[in-house]
Amino acid sequence: MTAPSHTLSSEELLQHILTSLEDDKAEDVVQVDLRGKSEMADYMVIASGRSSRQVSSMSEHVVDRLKREHGRLCKIEGKDAGDWVLIDSGDVIVHVFRPEVREFYQIEKMWQSPADKASAQRN
């Protein structure tokens, strides 16, 4: 494990997570800015994988990469089932879903602003 040269800002952490998900071919990646909306984190990332195996693998890669490259320990839940994995990295919360599970819970809609909802309804 490489010792981190500095503490990652929430924006830097977000970029590392997005890069890891992109490298693993995550689909429909959405980032939600939670600053001013919630005290739990600064950002939320929601992504989909095509199968339970891919969801579990992508999630494990995010956690391993943050630990190895930045010394950041994350909490992870749901990896064994692979339907919905939650990663708590502190400043960024990550949800990785199978598409059917994501559609059922529609978690990103809970965090949309009224303007976002109006825009989505027009499309």
PDB file of N, CA and C in Angstrom, residues 20 58-68 72-76 87:
ATOM      1  N   SER A  20     -12.286   4.691 -11.678  1.00  0.00           N
ATOM      2  CA  SER A  20     -12.329   3.253 -11.432  1.00  0.00           C
ATOM      3  C   SER A  20     -13.571   2.628 -12.055  1.00  0.00           C
ATOM      4  N   MET A  58     -16.766  -4.553  -9.779  1.00  0.00           N
ATOM      5  CA  MET A  58     -16.543  -3.106  -9.862  1.00  0.00           C
ATOM      6  C   MET A  58     -16.424  -2.503  -8.467  1.00  0.00           C
ATOM      7  N   SER A  59     -17.284  -2.930  -7.574  1.00  0.00           N
ATOM      8  CA  SER A  59     -17.290  -2.407  -6.206  1.00  0.00           C
ATOM      9  C   SER A  59     -16.001  -2.758  -5.488  1.00  0.00           C
ATOM     10  N   GLU A  60     -15.586  -3.998  -5.633  1.00  0.00           N
ATOM     11  CA  GLU A  60     -14.345  -4.437  -5.002  1.00  0.00           C
ATOM     12  C   GLU A  60     -13.148  -3.656  -5.549  1.00  0.00           C
ATOM     13  N   HIS A  61     -13.143  -3.398  -6.856  1.00  0.00           N
ATOM     14  CA  HIS A  61     -12.051  -2.635  -7.457  1.00  0.00           C
ATOM     15  C   HIS A  61     -11.985  -1.213  -6.910  1.00  0.00           C
ATOM     16  N   VAL A  62     -13.131  -0.567  -6.740  1.00  0.00           N
ATOM     17  CA  VAL A  62     -13.146   0.794  -6.171  1.00  0.00           C
ATOM     18  C   VAL A  62     -12.510   0.775  -4.786  1.00  0.00           C
ATOM     19  N   VAL A  63     -12.958  -0.135  -3.945  1.00  0.00           N
ATOM     20  CA  VAL A  63     -12.472  -0.216  -2.562  1.00  0.00           C
ATOM     21  C   VAL A  63     -10.974  -0.535  -2.533  1.00  0.00           C
ATOM     22  N   ASP A  64     -10.567  -1.515  -3.325  1.00  0.00           N
ATOM     23  CA  ASP A  64      -9.152  -1.912  -3.352  1.00  0.00           C
ATOM     24  C   ASP A  64      -8.262  -0.790  -3.874  1.00  0.00           C
ATOM     25  N   ARG A  65      -8.717  -0.119  -4.906  1.00  0.00           N
ATOM     26  CA  ARG A  65      -7.923   0.962  -5.502  1.00  0.00           C
ATOM     27  C   ARG A  65      -7.741   2.131  -4.523  1.00  0.00           C
ATOM     28  N   LEU A  66      -8.809   2.508  -3.846  1.00  0.00           N
ATOM     29  CA  LEU A  66      -8.709   3.612  -2.881  1.00  0.00           C
ATOM     30  C   LEU A  66      -7.794   3.240  -1.721  1.00  0.00           C
ATOM     31  N   LYS A  67      -7.840   1.986  -1.296  1.00  0.00           N
ATOM     32  CA  LYS A  67      -6.963   1.544  -0.209  1.00  0.00           C
ATOM     33  C   LYS A  67      -5.512   1.507  -0.679  1.00  0.00           C
ATOM     34  N   ARG A  68      -5.279   0.907  -1.824  1.00  0.00           N
ATOM     35  CA  ARG A  68      -3.915   0.724  -2.335  1.00  0.00           C
ATOM     36  C   ARG A  68      -3.259   2.052  -2.719  1.00  0.00           C
ATOM     37  N   ARG A  72      -7.074   4.928   1.730  1.00  0.00           N
ATOM     38  CA  ARG A  72      -8.449   5.232   2.151  1.00  0.00           C
ATOM     39  C   ARG A  72      -9.195   3.927   2.405  1.00  0.00           C
ATOM     40  N   LEU A  73      -9.667   3.739   3.629  1.00  0.00           N
ATOM     41  CA  LEU A  73     -10.457   2.558   3.966  1.00  0.00           C
ATOM     42  C   LEU A  73     -11.931   2.879   3.770  1.00  0.00           C
ATOM     43  N   CYS A  74     -12.627   1.963   3.141  1.00  0.00           N
ATOM     44  CA  CYS A  74     -14.056   2.153   2.846  1.00  0.00           C
ATOM     45  C   CYS A  74     -14.863   1.041   3.493  1.00  0.00           C
ATOM     46  N   LYS A  75     -16.100   1.352   3.798  1.00  0.00           N
ATOM     47  CA  LYS A  75     -17.046   0.336   4.249  1.00  0.00           C
ATOM     48  C   LYS A  75     -17.810  -0.112   3.009  1.00  0.00           C
ATOM     49  N   ILE A  76     -18.066  -1.411   2.913  1.00  0.00           N
ATOM     50  CA  ILE A  76     -18.782  -1.936   1.750  1.00  0.00           C
ATOM     51  C   ILE A  76     -19.840  -2.920   2.234  1.00  0.00           C
ATOM     52  N   ILE A  87     -20.951   1.536  -1.074  1.00  0.00           N
ATOM     53  CA  ILE A  87     -19.585   1.816  -0.639  1.00  0.00           C
ATOM     54  C   ILE A  87     -19.597   3.179   0.039  1.00  0.00           C
TER      55      ILE A  87
END
